[in-house]
PDB file of C-alpha atoms in Angstrom:
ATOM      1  CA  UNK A 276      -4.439  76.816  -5.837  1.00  0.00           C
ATOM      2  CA  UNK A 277      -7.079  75.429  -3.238  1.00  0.00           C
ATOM      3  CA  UNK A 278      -7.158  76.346   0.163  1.00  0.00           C
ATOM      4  CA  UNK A 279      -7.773  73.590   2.575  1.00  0.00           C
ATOM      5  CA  UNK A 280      -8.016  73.793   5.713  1.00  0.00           C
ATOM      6  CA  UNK A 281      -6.782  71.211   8.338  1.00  0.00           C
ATOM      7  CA  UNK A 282      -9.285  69.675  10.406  1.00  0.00           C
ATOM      8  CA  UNK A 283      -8.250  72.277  12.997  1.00  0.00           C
ATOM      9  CA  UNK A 284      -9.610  75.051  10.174  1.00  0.00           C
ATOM     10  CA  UNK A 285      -6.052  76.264   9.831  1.00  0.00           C
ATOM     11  CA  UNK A 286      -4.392  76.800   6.631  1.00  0.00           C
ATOM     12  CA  UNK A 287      -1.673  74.547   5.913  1.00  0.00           C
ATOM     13  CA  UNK A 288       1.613  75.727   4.047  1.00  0.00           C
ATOM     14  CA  UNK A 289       0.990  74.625   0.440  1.00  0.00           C
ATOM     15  CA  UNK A 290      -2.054  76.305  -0.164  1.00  0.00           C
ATOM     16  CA  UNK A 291      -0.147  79.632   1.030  1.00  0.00           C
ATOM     17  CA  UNK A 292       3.049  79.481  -0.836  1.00  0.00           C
ATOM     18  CA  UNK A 293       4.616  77.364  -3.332  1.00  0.00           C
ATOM     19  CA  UNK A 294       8.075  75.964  -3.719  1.00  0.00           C
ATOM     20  CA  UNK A 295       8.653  78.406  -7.084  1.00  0.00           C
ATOM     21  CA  UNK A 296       7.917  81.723  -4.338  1.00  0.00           C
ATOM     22  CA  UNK A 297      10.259  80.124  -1.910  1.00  0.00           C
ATOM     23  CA  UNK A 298      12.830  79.394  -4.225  1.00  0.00           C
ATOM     24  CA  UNK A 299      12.428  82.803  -5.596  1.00  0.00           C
ATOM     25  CA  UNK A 300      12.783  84.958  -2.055  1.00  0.00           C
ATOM     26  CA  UNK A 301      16.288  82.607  -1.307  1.00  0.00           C
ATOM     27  CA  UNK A 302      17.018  83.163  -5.062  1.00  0.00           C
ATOM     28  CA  UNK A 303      16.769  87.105  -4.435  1.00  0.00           C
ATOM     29  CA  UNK A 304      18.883  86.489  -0.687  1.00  0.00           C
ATOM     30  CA  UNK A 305      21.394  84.747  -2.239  1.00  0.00           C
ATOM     31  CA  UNK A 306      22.329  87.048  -5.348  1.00  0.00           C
ATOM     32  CA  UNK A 307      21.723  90.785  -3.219  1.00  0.00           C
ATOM     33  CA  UNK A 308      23.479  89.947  -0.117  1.00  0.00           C
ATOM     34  CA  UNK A 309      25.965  86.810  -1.284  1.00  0.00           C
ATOM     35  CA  UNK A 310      27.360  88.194  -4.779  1.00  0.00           C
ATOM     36  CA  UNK A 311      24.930  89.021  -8.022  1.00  0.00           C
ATOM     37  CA  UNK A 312      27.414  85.600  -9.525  1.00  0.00           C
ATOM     38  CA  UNK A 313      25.614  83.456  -6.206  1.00  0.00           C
ATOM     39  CA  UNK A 314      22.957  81.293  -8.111  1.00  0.00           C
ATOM     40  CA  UNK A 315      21.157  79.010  -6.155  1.00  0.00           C
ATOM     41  CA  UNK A 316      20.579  75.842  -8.374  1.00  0.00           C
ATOM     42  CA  UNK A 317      17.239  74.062  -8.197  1.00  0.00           C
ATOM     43  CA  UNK A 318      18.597  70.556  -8.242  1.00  0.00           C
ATOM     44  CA  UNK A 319      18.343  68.295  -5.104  1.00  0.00           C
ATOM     45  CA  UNK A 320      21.600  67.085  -3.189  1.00  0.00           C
ATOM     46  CA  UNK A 321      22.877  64.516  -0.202  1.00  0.00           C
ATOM     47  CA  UNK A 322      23.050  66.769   2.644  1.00  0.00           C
ATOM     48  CA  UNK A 323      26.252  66.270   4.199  1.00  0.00           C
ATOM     49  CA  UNK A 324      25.689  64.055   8.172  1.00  0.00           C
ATOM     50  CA  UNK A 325      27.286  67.368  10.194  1.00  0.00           C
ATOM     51  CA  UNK A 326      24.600  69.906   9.148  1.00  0.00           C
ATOM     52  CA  UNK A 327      23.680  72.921  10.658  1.00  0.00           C
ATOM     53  CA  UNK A 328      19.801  74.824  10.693  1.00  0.00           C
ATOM     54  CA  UNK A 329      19.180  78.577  10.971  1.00  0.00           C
ATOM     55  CA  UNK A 330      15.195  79.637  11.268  1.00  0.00           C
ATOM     56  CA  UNK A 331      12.916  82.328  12.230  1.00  0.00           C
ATOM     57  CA  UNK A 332       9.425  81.758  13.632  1.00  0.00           C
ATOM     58  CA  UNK A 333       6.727  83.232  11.988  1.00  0.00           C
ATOM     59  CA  UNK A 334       3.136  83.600  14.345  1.00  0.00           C
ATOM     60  CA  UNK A 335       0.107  84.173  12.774  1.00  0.00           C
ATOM     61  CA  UNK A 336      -2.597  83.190  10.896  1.00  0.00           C
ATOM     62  CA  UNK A 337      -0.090  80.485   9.546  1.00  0.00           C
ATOM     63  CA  UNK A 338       2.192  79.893  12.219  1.00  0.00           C
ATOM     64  CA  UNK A 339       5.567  77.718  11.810  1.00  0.00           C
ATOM     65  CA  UNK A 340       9.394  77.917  11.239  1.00  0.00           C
ATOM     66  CA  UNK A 341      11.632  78.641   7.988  1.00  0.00           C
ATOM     67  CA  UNK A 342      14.223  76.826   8.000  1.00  0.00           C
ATOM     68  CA  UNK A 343      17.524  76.822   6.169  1.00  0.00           C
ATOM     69  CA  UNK A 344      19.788  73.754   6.861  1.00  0.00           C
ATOM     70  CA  UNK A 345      23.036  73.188   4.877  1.00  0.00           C
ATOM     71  CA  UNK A 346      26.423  70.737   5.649  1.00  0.00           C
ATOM     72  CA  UNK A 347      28.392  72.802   8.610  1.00  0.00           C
ATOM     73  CA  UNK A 348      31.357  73.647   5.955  1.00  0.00           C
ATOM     74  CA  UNK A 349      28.848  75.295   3.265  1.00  0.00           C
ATOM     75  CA  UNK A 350      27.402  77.809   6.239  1.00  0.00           C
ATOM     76  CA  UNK A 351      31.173  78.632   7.080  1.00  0.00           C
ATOM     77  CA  UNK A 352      31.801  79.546   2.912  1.00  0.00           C
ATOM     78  CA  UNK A 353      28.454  81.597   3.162  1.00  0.00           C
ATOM     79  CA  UNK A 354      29.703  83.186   6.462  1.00  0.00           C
ATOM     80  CA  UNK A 355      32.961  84.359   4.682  1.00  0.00           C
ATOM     81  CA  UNK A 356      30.938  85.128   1.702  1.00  0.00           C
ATOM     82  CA  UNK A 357      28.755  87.264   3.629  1.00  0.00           C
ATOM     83  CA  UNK A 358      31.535  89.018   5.616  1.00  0.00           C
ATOM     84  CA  UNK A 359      33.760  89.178   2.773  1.00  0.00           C
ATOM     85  CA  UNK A 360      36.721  91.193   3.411  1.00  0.00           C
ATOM     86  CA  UNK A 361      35.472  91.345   7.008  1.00  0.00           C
ATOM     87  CA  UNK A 362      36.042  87.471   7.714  1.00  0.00           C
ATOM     88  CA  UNK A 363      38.384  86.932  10.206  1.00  0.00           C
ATOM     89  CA  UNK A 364      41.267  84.388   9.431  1.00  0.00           C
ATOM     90  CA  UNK A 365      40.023  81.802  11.963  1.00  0.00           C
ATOM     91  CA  UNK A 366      35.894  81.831  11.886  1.00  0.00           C
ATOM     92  CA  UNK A 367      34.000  80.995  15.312  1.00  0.00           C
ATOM     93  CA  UNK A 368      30.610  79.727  15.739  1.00  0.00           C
ATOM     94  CA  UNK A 369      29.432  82.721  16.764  1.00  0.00           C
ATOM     95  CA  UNK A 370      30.538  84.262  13.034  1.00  0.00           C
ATOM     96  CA  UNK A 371      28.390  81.212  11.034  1.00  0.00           C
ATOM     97  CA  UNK A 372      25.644  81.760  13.961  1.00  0.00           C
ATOM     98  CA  UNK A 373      25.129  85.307  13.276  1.00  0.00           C
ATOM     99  CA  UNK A 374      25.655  85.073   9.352  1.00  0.00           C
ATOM    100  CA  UNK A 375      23.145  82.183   8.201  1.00  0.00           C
ATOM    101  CA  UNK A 376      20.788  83.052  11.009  1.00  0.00           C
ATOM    102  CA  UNK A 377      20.900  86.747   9.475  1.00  0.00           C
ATOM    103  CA  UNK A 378      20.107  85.268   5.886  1.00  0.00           C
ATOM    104  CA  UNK A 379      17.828  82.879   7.335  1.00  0.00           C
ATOM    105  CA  UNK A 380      16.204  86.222   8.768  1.00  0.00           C
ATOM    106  CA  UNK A 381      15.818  87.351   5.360  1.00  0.00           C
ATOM    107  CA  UNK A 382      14.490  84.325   3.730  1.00  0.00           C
ATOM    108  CA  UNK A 383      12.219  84.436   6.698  1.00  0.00           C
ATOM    109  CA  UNK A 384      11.256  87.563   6.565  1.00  0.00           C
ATOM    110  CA  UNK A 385       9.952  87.938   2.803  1.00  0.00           C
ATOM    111  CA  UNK A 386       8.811  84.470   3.343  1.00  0.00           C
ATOM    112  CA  UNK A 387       6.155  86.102   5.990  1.00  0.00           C
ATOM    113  CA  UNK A 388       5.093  88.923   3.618  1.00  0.00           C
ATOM    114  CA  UNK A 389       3.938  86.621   1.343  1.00  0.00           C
ATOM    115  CA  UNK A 390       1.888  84.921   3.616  1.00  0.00           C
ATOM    116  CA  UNK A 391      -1.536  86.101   5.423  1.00  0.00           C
ATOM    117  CA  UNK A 392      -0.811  88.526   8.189  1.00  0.00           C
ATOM    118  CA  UNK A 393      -0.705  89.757  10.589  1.00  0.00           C
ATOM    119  CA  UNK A 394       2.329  88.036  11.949  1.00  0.00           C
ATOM    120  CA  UNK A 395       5.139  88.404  14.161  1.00  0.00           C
ATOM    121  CA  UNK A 396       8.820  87.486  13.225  1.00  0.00           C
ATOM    122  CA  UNK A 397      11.222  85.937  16.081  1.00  0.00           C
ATOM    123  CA  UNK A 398      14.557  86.140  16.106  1.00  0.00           C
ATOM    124  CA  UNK A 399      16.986  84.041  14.197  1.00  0.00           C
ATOM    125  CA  UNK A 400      18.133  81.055  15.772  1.00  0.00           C
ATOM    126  CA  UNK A 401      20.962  78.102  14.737  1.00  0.00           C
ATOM    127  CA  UNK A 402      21.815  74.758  15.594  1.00  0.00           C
ATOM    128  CA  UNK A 403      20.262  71.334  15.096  1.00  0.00           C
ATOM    129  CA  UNK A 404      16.928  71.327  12.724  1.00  0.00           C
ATOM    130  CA  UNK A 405      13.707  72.004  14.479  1.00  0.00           C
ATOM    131  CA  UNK A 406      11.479  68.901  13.732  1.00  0.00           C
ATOM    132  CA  UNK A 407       8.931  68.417  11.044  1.00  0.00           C
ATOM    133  CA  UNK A 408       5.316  68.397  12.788  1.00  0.00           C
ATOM    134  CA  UNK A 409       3.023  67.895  10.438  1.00  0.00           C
ATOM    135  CA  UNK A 410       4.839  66.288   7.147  1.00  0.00           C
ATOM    136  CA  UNK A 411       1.220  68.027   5.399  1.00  0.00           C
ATOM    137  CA  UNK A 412       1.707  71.573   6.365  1.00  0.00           C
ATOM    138  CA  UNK A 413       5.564  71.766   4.936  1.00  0.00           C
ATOM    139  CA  UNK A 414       6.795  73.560   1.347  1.00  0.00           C
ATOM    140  CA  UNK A 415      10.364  72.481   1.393  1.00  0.00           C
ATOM    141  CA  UNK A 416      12.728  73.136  -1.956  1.00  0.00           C
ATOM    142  CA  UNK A 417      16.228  72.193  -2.054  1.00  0.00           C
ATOM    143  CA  UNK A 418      18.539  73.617  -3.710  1.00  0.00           C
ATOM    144  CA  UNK A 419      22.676  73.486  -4.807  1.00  0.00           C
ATOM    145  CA  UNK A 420      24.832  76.900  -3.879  1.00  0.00           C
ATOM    146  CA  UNK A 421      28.132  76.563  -5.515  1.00  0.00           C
ATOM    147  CA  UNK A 422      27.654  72.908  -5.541  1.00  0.00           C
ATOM    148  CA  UNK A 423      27.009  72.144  -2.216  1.00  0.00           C
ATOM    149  CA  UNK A 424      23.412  71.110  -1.190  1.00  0.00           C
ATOM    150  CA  UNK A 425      21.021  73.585   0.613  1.00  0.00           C
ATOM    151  CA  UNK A 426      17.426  72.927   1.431  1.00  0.00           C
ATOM    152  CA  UNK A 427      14.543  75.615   2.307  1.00  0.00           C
ATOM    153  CA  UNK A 428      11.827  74.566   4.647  1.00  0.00           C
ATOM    154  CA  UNK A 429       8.819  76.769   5.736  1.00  0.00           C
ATOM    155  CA  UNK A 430       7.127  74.261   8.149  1.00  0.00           C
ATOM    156  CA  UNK A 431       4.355  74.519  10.354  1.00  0.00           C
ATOM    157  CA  UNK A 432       4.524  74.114  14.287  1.00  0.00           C
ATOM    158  CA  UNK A 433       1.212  73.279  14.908  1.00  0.00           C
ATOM    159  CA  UNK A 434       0.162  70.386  15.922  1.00  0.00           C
ATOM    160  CA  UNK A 435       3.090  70.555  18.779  1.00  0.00           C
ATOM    161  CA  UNK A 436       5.150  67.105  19.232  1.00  0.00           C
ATOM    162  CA  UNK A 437       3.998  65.678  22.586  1.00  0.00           C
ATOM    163  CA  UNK A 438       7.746  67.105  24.177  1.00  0.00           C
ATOM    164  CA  UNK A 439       7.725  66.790  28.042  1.00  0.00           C
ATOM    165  CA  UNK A 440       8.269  70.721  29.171  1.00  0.00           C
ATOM    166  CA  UNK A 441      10.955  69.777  31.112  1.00  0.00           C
ATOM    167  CA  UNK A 442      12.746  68.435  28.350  1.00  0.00           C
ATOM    168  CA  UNK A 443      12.226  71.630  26.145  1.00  0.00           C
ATOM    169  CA  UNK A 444      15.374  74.060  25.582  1.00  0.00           C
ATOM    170  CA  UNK A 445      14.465  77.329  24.588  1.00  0.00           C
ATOM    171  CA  UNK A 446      17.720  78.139  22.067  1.00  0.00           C
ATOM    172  CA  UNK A 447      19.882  81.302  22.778  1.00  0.00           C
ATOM    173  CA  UNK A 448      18.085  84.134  22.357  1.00  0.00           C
ATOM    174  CA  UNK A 449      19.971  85.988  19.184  1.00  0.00           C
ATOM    175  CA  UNK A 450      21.086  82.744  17.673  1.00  0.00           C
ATOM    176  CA  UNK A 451      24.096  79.996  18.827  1.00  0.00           C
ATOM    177  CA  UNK A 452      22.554  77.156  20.731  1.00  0.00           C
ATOM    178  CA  UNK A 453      25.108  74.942  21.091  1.00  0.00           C
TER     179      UNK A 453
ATOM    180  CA  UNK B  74      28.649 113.280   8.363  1.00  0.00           C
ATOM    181  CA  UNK B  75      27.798 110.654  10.675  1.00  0.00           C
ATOM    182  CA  UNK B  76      25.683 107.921  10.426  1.00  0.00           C
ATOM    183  CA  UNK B  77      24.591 105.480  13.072  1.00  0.00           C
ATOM    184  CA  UNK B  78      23.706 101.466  11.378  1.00  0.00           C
ATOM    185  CA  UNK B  79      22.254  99.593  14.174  1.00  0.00           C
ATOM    186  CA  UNK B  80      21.697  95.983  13.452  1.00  0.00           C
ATOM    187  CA  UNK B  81      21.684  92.767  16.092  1.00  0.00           C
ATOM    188  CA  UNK B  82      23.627  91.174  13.399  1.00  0.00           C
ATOM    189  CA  UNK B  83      27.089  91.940  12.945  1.00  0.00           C
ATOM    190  CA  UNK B  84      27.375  90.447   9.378  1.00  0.00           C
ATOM    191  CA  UNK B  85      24.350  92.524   8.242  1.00  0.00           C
ATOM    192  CA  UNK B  86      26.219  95.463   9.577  1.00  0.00           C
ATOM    193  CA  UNK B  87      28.886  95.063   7.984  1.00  0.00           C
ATOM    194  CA  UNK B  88      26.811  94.748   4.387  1.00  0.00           C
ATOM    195  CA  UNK B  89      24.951  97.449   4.923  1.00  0.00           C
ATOM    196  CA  UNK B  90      28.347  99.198   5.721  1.00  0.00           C
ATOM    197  CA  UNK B  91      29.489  98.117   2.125  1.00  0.00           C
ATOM    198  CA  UNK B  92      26.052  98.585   0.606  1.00  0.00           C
ATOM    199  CA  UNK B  93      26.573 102.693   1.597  1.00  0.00           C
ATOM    200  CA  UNK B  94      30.446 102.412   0.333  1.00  0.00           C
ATOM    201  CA  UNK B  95      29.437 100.868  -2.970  1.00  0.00           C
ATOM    202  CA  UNK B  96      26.057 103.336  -3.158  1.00  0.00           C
ATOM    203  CA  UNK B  97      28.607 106.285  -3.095  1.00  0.00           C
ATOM    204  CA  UNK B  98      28.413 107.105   0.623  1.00  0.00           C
ATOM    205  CA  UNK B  99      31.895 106.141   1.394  1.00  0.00           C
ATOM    206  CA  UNK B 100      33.140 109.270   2.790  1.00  0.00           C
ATOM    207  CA  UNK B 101      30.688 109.367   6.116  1.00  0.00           C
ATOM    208  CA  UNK B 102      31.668 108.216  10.048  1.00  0.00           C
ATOM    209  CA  UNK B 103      30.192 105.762  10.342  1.00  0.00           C
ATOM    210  CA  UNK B 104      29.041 104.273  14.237  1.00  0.00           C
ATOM    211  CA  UNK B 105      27.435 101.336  15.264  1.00  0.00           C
ATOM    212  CA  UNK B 106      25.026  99.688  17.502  1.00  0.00           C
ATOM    213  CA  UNK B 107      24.507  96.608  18.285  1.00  0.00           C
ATOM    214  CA  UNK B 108      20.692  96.750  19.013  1.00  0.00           C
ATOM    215  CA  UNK B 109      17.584  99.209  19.897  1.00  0.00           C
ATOM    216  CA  UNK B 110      18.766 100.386  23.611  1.00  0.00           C
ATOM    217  CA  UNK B 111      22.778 100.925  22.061  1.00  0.00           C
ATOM    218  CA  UNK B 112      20.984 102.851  19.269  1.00  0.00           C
ATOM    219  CA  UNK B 113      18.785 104.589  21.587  1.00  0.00           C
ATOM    220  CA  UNK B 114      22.021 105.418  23.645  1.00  0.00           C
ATOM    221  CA  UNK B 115      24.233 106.360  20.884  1.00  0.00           C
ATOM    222  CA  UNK B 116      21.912 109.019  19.217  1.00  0.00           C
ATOM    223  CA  UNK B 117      22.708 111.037  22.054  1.00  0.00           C
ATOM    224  CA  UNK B 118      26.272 109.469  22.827  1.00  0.00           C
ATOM    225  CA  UNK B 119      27.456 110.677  19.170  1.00  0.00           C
ATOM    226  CA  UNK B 120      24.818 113.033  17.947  1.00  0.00           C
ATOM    227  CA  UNK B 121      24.343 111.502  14.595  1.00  0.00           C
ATOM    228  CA  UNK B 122      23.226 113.000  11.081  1.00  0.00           C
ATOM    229  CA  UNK B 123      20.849 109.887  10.072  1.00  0.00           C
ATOM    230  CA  UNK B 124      20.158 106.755  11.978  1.00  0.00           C
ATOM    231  CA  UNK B 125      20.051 103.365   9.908  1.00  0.00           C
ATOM    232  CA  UNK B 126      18.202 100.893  11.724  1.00  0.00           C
ATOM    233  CA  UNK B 127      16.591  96.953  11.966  1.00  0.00           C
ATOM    234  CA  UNK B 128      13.572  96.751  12.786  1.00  0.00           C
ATOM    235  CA  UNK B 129      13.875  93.139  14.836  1.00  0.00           C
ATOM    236  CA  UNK B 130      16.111  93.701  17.644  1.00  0.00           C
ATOM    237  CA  UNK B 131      16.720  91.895  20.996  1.00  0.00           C
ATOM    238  CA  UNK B 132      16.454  94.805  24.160  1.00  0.00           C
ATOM    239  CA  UNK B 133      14.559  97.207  22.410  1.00  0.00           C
ATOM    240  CA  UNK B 134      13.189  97.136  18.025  1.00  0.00           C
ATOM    241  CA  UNK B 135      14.023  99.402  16.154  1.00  0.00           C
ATOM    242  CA  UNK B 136      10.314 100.944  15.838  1.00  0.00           C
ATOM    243  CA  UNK B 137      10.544 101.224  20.142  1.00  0.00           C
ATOM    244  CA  UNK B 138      14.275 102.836  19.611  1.00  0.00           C
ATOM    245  CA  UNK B 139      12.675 105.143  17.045  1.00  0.00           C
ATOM    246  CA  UNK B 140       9.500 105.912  19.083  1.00  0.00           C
ATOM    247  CA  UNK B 141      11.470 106.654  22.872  1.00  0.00           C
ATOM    248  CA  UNK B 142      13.812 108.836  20.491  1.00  0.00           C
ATOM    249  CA  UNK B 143      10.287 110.796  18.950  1.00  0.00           C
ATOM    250  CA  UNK B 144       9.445 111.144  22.972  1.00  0.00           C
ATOM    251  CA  UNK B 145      12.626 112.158  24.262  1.00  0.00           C
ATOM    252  CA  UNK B 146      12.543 114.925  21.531  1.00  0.00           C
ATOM    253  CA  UNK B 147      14.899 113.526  19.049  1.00  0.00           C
ATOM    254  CA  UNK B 148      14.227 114.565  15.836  1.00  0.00           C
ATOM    255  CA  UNK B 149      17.292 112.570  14.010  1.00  0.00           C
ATOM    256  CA  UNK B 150      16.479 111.378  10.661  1.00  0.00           C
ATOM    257  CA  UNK B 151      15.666 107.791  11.060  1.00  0.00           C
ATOM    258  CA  UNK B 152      14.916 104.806   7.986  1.00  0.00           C
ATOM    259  CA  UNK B 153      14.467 101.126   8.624  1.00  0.00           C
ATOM    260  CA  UNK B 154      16.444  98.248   7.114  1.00  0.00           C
ATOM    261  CA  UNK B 155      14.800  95.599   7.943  1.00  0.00           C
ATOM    262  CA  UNK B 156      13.593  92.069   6.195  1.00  0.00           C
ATOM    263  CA  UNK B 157      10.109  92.890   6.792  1.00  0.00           C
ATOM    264  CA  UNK B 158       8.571  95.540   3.999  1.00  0.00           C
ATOM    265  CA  UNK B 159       4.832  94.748   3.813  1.00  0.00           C
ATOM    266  CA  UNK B 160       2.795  97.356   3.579  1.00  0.00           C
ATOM    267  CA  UNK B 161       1.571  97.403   7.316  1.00  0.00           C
ATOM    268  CA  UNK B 162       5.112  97.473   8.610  1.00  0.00           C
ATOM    269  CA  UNK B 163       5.642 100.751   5.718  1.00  0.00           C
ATOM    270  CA  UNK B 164       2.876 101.977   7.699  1.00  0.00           C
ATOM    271  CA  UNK B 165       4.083 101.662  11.249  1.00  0.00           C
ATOM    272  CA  UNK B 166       7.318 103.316  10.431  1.00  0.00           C
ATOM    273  CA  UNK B 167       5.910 106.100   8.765  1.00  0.00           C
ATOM    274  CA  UNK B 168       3.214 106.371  11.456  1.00  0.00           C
ATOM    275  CA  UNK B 169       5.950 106.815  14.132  1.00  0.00           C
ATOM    276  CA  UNK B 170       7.779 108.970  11.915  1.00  0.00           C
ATOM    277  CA  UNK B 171      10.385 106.916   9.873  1.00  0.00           C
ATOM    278  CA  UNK B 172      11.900 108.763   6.707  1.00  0.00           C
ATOM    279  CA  UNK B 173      11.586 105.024   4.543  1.00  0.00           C
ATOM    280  CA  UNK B 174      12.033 101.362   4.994  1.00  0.00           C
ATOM    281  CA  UNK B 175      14.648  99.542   3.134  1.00  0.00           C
ATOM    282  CA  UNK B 176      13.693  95.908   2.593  1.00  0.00           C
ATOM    283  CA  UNK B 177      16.693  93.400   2.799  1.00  0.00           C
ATOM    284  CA  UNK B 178      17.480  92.444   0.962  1.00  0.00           C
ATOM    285  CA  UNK B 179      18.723  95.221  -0.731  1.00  0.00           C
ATOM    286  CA  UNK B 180      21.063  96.710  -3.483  1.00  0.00           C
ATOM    287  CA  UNK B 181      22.931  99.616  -3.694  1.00  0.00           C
ATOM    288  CA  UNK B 182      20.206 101.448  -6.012  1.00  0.00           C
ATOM    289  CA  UNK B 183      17.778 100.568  -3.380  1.00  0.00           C
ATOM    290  CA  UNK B 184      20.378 102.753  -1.320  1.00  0.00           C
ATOM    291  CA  UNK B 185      20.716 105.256  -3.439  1.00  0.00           C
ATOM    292  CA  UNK B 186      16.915 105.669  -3.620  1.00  0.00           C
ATOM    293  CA  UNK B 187      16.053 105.879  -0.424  1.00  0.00           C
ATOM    294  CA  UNK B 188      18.966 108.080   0.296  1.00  0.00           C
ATOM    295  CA  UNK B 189      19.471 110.549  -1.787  1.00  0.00           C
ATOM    296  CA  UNK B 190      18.803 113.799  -0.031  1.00  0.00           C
ATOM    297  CA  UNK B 191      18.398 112.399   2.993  1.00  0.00           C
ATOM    298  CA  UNK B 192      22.406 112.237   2.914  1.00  0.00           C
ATOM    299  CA  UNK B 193      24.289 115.459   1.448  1.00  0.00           C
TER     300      UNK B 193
END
């Protein structure tokens, strides 16, 4: 593995991680908190048009966003899966808020300990996908969970998109934004 | 017994909830909070035997919680469960007097571990 810096002397993504580490850490997510049966399946899939993103900033020597973004109906399986025979009958978005941004939170987490440090971890947040910055300074994996198409992407934040400030939402602090 | 699991996340209390059932702890009270200030307030609300804790927390982390609990003269027996287990973190919770760090995510031997003897 090479490091190369960008022409700002950061480190981009792929010479920090690789997709196999990435698709490792969810692999590990998936089987100790989901079920030990909960494969995730390296094969690529359509992403459904109503998806829904949960990510965690990481701030450091790399800084950037992992994100997790699956069709809206596969985060409300993983929510019951997750809450198992906690789920309510009737799930709000509060429930799928708090359970992919908590597994995004884990993905996120081990994610950041295998990068340099130190760093800081934000809070999970959920709603629409954060946008890719810099398309060189992204590891992205996708991924099938019990057929349904998942995809994994540790991206960087830096440089920012020229965003008016007045335009920019800050999400909701532990995780629904919308 | 009683044991106070404070986590921002209500789904990830509710596993580690499980995780403790399926680890063999399923015959403890157990109380929860919902982050580092309703931990912080609990302790002395209920008075519990061992305090499971995130580290990440909106109001107050769980390393602050631990830390105004250390000053206020609280000896409870306090571990982490948290997503973040590098070695530095290991060494801030130890440093402000954490019994271990469970990394999520976790199993029930990971539990049973860090646990035993901590819990009678």
């Amino acid at each position: 593995m090479t490091l190369a810096p960008d022409v700002a002397g950061r480190l981009a993504i792929p010479s920090l991680i690789d997709e196999a580490t990435v698709e490792a850490i969810a692999g590990e997510a998936w089987i100790a908190l989901v079920g030990e049966d909960e494969v995730l399946v390296p094969l690529p899939g359509d992403l459904p048009e109503d998806t829904l993103s949960a990510w965690v900033d990481v701030v450091g020597p790399w800084t950037g966003s992992v994100v997790l973004t699956t069709g809206r109906q596969t985060a409300a399986e993983l929510t019951r899966a997750l809450l198992a025979e906690a789920a309510p009958e009737l799930l709000d978005h509060e429930d799928v808020a708090d359970a992919f941004g908590e597994i995004a939170n884990v993905v996120g987490g081990n994610v950041k300990a295998a990068l340099p440090g130190p760093s800081t971890l934000g809070l999970p947040e959920v709603g629409p996908a954060p946008a890719v910055r810099n398309p060189e300074d992204v590891c992205r994996i996708e991924v099938l969970w019990r057929g349904q198409p998942l995809v994994v992407s540790v991206q960087g934040a830096l440089p920012s998109l020229p965003v008016p400030h007045d335009q920019h939402q800050h999400p909701h602090q532990n995780g629904a934004s919308q | 017994m009683k044991i106070l699991v404070a986590d921002d996340s209500r789904v990830m209390r509710q596993i580690v909830i499980r995780t403790l059932r399926q680890a063999g702890y399923d015959d403890h009270d157990i109380v929860e909070a919902e982050d580092g200030r309703d931990a912080y307030d609990k302790v002395h609300a209920e008075n519990p035997d061992l305090v499971l804790s995130d580290w990440n927390m909106p109001n107050m982390s769980g390393l602050e919680c631990l830390q105004a609990l250390r000053s206020a003269g609280s000896a409870v027996p306090f571990g982490f469960v948290t997503s973040e287990g590098s070695a530095e973190m290991r060494d801030k919770a130890s440093a402000a007097g954490a019994l271990f760090l469970i990394a999520k995510p976790f199993t029930e031997e990971t539990f049973r571990e860090n646990l035993d003897g901590v819990i009678a």
